[in-house]
Tab-separated table of C-alpha atoms in Angstrom:
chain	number	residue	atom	x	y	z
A	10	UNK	CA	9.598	0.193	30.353
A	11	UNK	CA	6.145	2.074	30.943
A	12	UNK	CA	2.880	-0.147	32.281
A	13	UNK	CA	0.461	1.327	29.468
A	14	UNK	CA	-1.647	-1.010	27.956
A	15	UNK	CA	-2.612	-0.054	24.717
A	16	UNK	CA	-0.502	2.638	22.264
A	17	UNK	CA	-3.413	4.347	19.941
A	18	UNK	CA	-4.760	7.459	18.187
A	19	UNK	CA	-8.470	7.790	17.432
A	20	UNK	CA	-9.158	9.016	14.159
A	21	UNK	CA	-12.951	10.953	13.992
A	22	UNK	CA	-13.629	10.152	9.991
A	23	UNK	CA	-15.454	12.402	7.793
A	24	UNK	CA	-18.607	9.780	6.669
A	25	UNK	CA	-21.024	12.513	5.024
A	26	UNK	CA	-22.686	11.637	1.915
A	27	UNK	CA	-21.585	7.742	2.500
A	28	UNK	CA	-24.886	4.920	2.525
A	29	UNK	CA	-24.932	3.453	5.890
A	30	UNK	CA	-24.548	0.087	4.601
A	31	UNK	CA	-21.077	1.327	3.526
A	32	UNK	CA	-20.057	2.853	6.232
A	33	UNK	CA	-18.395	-0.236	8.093
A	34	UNK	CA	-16.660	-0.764	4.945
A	35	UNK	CA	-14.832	2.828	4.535
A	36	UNK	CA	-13.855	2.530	7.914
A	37	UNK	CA	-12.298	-0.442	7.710
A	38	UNK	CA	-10.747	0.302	4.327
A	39	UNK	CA	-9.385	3.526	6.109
A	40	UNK	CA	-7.788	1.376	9.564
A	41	UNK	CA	-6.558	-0.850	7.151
A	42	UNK	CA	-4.635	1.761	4.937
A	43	UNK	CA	-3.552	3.570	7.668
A	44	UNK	CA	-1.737	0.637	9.492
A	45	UNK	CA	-0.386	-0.250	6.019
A	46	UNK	CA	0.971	2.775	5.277
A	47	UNK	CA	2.701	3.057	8.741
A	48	UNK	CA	4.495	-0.423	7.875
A	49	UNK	CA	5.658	1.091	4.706
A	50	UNK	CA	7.248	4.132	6.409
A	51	UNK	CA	8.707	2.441	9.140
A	52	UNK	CA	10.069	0.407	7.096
A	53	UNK	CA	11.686	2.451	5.232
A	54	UNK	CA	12.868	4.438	8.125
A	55	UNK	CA	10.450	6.858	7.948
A	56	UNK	CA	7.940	8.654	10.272
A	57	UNK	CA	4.553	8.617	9.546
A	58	UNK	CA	3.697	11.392	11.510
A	59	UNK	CA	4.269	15.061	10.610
A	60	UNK	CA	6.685	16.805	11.924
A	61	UNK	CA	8.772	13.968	13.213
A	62	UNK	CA	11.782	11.784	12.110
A	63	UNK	CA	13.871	8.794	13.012
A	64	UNK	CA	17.664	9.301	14.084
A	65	UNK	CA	19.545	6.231	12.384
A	66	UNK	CA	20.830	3.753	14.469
A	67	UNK	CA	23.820	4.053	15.288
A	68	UNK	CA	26.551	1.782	14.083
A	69	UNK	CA	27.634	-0.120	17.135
A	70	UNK	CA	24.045	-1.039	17.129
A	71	UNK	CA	23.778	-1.436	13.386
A	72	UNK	CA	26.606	-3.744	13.286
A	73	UNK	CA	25.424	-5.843	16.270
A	74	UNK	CA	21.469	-6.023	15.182
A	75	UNK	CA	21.110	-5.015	11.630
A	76	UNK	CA	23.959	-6.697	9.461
A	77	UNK	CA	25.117	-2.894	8.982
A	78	UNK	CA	22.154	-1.377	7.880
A	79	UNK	CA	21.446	1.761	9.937
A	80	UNK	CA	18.071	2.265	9.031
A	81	UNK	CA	15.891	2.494	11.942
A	82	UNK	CA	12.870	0.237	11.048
A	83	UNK	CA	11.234	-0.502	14.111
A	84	UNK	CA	11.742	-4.169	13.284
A	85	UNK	CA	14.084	-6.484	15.748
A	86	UNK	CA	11.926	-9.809	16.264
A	87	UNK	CA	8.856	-8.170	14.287
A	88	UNK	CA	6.419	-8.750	17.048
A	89	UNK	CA	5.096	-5.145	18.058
A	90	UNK	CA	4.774	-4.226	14.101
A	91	UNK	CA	3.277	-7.668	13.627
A	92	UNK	CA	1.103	-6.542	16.694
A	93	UNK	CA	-0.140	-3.075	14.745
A	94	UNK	CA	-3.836	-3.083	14.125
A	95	UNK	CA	-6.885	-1.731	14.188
A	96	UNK	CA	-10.363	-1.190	16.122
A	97	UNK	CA	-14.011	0.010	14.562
A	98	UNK	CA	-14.984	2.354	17.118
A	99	UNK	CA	-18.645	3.547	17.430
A	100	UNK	CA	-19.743	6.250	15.179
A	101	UNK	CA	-17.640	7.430	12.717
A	102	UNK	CA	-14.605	6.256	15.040
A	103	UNK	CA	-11.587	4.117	14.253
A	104	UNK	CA	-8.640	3.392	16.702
A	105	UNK	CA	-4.996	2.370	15.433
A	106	UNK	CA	-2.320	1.339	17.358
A	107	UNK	CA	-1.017	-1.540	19.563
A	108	UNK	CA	-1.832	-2.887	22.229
A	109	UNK	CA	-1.392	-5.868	24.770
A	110	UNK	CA	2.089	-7.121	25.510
A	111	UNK	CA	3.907	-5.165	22.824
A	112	UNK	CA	2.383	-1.652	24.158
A	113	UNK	CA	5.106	-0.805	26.769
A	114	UNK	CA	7.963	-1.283	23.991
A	115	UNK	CA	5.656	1.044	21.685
A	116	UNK	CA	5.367	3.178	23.948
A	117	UNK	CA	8.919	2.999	24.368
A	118	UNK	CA	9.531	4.503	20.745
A	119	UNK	CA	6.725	6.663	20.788
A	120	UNK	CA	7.765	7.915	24.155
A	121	UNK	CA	3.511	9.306	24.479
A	122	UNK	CA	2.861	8.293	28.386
A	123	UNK	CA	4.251	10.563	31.045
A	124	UNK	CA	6.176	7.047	32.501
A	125	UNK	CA	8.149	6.706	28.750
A	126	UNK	CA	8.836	10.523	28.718
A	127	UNK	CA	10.007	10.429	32.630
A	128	UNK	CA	12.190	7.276	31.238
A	129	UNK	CA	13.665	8.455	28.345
A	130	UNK	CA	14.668	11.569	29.686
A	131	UNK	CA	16.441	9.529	32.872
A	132	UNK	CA	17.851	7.870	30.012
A	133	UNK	CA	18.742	10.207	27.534
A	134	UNK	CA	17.087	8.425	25.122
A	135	UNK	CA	14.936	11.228	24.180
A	136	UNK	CA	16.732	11.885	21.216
A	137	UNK	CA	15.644	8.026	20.044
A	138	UNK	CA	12.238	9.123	19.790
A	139	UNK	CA	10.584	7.429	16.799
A	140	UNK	CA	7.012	8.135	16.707
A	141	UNK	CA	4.761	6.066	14.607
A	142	UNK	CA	1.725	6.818	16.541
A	143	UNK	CA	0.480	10.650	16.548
A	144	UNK	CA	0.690	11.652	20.372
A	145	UNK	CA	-2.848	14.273	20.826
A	146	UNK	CA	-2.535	17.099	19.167
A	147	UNK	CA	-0.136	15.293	16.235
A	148	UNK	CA	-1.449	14.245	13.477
A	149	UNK	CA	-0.393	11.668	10.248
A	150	UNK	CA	1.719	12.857	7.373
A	151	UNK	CA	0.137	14.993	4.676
A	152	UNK	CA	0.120	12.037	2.115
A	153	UNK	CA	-1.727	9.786	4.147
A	154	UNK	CA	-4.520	12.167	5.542
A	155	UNK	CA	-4.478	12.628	1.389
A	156	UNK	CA	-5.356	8.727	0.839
A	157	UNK	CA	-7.486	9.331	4.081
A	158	UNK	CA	-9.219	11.648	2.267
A	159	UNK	CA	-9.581	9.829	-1.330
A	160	UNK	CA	-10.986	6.510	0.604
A	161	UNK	CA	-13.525	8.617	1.854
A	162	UNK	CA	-14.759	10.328	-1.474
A	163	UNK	CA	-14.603	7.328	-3.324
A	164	UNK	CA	-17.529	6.112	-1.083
A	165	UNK	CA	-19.634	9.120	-1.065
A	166	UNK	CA	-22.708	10.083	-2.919
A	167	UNK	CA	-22.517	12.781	-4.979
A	168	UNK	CA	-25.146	15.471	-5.228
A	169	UNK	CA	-26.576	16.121	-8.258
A	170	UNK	CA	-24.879	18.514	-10.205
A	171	UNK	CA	-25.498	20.539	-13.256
A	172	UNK	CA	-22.582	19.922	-16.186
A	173	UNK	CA	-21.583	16.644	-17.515
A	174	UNK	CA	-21.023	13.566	-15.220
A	175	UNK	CA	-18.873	10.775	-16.245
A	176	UNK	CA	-18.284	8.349	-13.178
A	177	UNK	CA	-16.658	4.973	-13.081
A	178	UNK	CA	-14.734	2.372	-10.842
A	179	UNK	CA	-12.220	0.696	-12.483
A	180	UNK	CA	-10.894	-2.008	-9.741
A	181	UNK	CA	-7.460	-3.999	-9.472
A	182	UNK	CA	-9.379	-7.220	-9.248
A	183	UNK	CA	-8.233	-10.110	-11.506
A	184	UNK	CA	-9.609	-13.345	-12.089
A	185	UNK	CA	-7.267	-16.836	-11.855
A	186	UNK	CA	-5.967	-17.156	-14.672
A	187	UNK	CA	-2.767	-19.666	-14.123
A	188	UNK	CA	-1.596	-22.529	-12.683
A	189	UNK	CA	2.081	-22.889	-13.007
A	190	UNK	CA	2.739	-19.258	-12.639
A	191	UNK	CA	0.548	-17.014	-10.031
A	192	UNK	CA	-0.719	-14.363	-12.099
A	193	UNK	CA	-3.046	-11.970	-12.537
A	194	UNK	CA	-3.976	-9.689	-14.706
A	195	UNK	CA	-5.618	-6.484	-13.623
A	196	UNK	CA	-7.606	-5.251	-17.061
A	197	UNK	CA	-10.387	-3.588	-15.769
A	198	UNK	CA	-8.627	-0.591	-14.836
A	199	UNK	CA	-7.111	-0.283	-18.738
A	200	UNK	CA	-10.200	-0.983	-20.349
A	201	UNK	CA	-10.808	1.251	-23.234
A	202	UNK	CA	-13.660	3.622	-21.003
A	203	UNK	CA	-11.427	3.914	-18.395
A	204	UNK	CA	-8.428	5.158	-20.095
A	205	UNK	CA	-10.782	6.904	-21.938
A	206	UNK	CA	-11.650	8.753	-18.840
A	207	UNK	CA	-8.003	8.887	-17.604
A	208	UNK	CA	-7.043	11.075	-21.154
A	209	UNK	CA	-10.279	13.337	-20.203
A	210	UNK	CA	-8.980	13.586	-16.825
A	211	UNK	CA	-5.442	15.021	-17.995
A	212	UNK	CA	-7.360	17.015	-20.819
A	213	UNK	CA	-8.894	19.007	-17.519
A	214	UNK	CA	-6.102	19.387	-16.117
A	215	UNK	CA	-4.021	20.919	-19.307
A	216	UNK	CA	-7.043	23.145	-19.557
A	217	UNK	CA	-6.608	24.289	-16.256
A	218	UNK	CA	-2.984	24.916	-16.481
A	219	UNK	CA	-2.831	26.333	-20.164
A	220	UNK	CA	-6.180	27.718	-20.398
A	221	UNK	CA	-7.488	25.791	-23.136
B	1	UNK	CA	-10.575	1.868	-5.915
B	2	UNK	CA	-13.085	4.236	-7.343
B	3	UNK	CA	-12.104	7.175	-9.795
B	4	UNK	CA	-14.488	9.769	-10.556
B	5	UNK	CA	-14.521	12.191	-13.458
B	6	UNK	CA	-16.408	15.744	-13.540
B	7	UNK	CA	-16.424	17.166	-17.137
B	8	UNK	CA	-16.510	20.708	-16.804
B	9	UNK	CA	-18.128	22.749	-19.944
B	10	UNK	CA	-15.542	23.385	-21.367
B	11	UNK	CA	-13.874	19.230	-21.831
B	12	UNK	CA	-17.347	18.481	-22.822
B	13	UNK	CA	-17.021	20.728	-25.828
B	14	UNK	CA	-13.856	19.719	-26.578
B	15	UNK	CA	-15.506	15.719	-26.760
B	16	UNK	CA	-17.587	16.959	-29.227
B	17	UNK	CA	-15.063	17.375	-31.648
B	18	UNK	CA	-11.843	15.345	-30.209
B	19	UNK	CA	-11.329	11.659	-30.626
B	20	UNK	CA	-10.337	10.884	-27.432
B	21	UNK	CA	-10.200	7.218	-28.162
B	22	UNK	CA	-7.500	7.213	-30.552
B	23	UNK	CA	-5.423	8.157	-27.724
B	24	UNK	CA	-6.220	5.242	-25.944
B	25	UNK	CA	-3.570	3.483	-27.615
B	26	UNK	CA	-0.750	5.773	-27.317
B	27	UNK	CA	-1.805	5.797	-23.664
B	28	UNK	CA	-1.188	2.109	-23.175
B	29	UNK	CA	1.962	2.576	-25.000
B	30	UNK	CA	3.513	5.262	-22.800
B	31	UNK	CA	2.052	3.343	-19.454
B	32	UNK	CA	4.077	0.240	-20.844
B	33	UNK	CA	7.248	2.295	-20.560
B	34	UNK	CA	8.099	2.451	-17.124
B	35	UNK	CA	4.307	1.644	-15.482
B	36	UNK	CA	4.797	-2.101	-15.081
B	37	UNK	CA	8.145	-2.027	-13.716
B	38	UNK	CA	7.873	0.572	-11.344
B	39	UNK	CA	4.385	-1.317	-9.933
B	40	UNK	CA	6.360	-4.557	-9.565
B	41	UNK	CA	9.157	-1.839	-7.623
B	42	UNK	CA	6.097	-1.049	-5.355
B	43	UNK	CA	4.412	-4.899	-4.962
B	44	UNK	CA	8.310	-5.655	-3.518
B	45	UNK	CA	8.439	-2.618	-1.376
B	46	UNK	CA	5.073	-3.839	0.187
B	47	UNK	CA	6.345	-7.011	0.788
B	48	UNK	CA	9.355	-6.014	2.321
B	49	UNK	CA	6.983	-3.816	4.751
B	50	UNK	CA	5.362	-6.792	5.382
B	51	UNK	CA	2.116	-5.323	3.874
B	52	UNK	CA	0.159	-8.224	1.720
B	53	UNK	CA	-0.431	-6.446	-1.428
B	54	UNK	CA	-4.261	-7.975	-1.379
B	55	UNK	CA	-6.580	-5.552	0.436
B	56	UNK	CA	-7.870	-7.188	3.269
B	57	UNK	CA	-5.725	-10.072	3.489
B	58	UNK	CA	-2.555	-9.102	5.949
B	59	UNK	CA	-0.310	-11.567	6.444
B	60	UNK	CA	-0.350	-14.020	9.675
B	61	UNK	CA	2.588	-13.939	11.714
B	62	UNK	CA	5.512	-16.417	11.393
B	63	UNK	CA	4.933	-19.001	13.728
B	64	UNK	CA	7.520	-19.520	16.770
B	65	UNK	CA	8.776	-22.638	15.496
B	66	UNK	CA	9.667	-21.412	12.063
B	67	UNK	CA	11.486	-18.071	13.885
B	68	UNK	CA	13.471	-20.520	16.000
B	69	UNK	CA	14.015	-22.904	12.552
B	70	UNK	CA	15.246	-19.783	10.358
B	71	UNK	CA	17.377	-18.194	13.050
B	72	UNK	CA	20.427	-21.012	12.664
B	73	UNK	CA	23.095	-20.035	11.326
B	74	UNK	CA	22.698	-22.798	8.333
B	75	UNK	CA	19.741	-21.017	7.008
B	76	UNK	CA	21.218	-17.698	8.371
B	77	UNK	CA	24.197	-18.158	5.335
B	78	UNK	CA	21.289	-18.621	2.380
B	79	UNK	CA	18.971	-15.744	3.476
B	80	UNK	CA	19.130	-12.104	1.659
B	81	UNK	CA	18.927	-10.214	4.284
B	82	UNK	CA	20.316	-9.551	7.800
B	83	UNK	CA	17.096	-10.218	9.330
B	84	UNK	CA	15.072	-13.463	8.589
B	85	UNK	CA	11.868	-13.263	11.010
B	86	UNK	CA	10.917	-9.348	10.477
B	87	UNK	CA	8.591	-8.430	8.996
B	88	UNK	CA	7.388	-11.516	7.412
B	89	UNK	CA	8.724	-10.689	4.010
B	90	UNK	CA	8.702	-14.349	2.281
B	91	UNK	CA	12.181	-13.747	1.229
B	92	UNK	CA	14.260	-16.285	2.757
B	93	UNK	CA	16.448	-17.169	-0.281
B	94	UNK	CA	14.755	-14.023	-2.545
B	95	UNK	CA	13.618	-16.370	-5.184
B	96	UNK	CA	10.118	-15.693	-4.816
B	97	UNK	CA	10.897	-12.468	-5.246
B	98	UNK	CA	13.229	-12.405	-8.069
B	99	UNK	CA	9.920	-14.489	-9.819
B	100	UNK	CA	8.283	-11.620	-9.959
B	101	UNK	CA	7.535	-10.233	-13.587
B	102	UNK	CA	5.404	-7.436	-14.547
B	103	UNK	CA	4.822	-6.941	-18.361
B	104	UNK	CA	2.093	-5.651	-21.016
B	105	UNK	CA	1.243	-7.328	-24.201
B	106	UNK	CA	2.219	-5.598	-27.738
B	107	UNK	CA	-0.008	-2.328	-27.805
B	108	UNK	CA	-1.342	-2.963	-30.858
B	109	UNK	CA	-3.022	-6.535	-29.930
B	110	UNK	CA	-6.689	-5.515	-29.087
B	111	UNK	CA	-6.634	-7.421	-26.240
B	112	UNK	CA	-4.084	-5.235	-24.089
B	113	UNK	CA	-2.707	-6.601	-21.182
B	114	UNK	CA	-0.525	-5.666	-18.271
B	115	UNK	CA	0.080	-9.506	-16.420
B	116	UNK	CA	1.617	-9.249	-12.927
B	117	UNK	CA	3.230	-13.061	-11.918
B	118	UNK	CA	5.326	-14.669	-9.925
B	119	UNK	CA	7.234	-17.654	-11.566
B	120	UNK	CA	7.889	-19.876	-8.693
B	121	UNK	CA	6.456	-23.062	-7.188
B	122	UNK	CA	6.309	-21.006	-3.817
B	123	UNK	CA	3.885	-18.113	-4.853
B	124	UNK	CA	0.953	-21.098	-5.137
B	125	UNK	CA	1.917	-22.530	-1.870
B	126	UNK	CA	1.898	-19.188	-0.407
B	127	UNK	CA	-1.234	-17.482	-2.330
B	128	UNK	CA	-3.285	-20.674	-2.240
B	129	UNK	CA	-2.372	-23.835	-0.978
B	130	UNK	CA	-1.041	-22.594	2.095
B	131	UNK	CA	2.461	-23.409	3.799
B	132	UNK	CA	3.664	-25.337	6.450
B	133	UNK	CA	1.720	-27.742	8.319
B	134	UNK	CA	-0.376	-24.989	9.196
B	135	UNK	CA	-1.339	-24.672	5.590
B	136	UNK	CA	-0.832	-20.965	5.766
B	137	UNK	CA	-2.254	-18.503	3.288
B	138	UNK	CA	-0.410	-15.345	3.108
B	139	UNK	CA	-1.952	-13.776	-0.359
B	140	UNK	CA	0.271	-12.511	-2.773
B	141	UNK	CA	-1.645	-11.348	-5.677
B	142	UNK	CA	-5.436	-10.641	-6.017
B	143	UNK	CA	-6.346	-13.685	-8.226
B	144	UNK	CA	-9.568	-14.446	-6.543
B	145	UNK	CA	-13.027	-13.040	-7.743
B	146	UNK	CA	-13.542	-9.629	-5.615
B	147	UNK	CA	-10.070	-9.438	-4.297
B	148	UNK	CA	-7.855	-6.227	-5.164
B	149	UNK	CA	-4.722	-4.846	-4.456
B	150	UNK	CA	-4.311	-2.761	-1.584
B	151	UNK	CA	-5.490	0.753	-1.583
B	152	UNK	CA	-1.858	1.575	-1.745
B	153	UNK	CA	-0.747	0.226	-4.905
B	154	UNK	CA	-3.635	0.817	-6.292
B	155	UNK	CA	-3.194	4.097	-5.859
B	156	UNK	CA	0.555	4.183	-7.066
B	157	UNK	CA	-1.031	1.856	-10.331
B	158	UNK	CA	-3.434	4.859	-10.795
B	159	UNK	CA	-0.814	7.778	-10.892
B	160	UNK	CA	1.297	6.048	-13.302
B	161	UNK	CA	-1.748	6.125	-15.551
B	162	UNK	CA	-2.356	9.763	-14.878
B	163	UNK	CA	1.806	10.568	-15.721
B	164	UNK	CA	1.383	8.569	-18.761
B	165	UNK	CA	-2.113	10.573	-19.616
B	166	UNK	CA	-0.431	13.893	-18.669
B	167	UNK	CA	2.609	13.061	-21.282
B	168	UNK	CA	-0.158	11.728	-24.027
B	169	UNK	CA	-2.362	14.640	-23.814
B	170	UNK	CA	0.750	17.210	-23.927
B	171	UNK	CA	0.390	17.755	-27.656
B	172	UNK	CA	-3.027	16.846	-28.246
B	173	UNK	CA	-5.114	19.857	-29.928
């Protein structure tokens, strides 16, 4: 196992047109969907890094670790995933990754330091390669660099424009509204202006399509 | 989650003349369809990531005594899946999960309403009360003032309106 310390990419965000006073907020909503959707693709086997995949375990291992299940979710005890996080960096920087105790085994699967590369070739363990932190030069998935993207806009100002200008933002909050069953119910985002603005939203897009 | 509209010249006409509000029913109707079940699909799938569908509110670790008490194989033979301690999933025996219930009120009641809730004694000590000695709060649904769900399923909850919209707005003239 490699000596590194910390297993991280630093993401330089796009903050233009968002109020200072909100800027510690997109970043942190960003780190936080970022490490979120990692979980969700490793744990469903996935990479979420372009370009790369996870070979499935293989079924001596399977048998032995996973109740069968060859799916290769990064998961044995749960403590370097647990361990995933995130760091504010100055600026407009954010850093994701692990680090501490559980960096050497990341590194491990990431195979990014020269030591884990030197290793897994030794090893022949290259071809176990499951990278769930970009190496420089890589970068995330197309879908999440999407949400990236959406997080972002949904914080800017937008510059006046000439045509018509409907904007709204419908949340998921709910309010308690139980006690023997935990519910909640999540209206705000069906409320009649909202759909309202959903329908216009598809009406666009027909039009664009069809040429209304 | 924000959402922002631009109404090009052309829509804005079209509101003029087009009541786009009598659609709003039709809309809820197609959502109801398949929109709450495949959300409650996605709240699971989170879950099992060990994501906390709340923004903001991951999960704490399981504690080392409560690895060591779930690894025997007693509690081994009542689990649901091969592995008890990863992620933290809060689906030892899968009842919590099998609680969960996502449905919509009749369309036509003016008070519409798509109620996500979990039906077991173990969502409030989880959510709110906390669990263990610990008193442990691992959120499971955003019932406090200000809380949402992660950007995630919010997201997912958003395109199932939009594929509902699309279908509505297929025939509309």
């Amino acid at each position: 196992m490699s000596n590194v310390t910390e297993v991280a990419t630093t993401l330089a965000l796009d903050l233009s047109r968002i109020p200072k006073e909100e800027v510690n907020d997109a970043k942190t909503d960003v780190a936080e969907y970022i490490v979120n959707e990692i979980l969700r693709a490793t744990s469903k086997g996935k990479s979420p890094v372009k370009g790369e995949t996870f070979k499935t375990l293989t079924e001596a291992y399977a048998d032995k670790e996973k109740g069968g299940s060859k799916r290769p979710n990064l998961r044995l005890e749960g403590d370097m995933m647990d361990d995933l996080g995130y760091t504010l960096l100055r600026d407009n920087l954010v850093k994701i990754g692990i680090e501490g105790s559980q960096a050497p085994k990341a590194d491990g699967h990431n195979q990014i330091s020269e030591e884990a590369k030197q290793w897994s070739s030794k090893t022949g363990r290259e071809k176990y390669k499951r990278r769930f932190i970009p190496a420089e030069g890589q970068e995330f998935k197309a879908n999440i660099l999407s949400g990236i993207q959406g997080i972002l806009d949904s914080y800017r100002t937008e510059p006046i424009s000439e045509g018509v200008e409907i904007i709204d933002s419908p949340s998921t909050s709910g309010s308690f509204e139980t006690v023997d069953a935990i519910g909640v119910d999540i209206n705000n985002i069906f409320n009649d202006t909202n759909l309202e603005l959903f329908l216009l939203d598809a009406l666009q897009k027909r039009s664009k399509v069809n040429g209304f | 989650m924000g959402f922002e509209l631009k109404v090009n010249k052309s829509t804005a006409k079209l509101l003029d003349t087009a009541n786009i509000g009598s659609l709003v029913p039709r809309l809820r109707q197609e959502f109801s369809k398949t929109g709450p079940k495949k959300f409650r699909r996605d709240i699971l799938d989170d879950m099992n990531a060990g994501v906390s569908p709340v923004k903001g509110k991951r999960w704490a670790k399981y504690s080392d005594s409560y690895k060591k008490a779930i690894n025997t194989p007693r509690i081994k033979r009542l689990a649901t899946g091969s592995k008890l301690t990863s992620p933290v999933n809060l689906r030892l025996t899968g009842k919590l999960w099998e609680s969960l219930s996502t449905k919509t009120t009749p369309t036509f009641f003016s008070s519409w309403r798509l109620i996500i809730a979990f039906d077991n004694f173990l969502a409030d000590i989880h959510n709110r009360r906390g669990a263990s000695k610990r008193k442990v709060v691992r959120r499971l649904l955003p019932t406090l003032p200000n809380e949402e769900f992660n950007r995630g399923l919010t997201n997912k909850l958003v395109s199932y309106i939009k594929l509902a919209a699309s279908t509505v707005v297929k025939d509309f003239r």
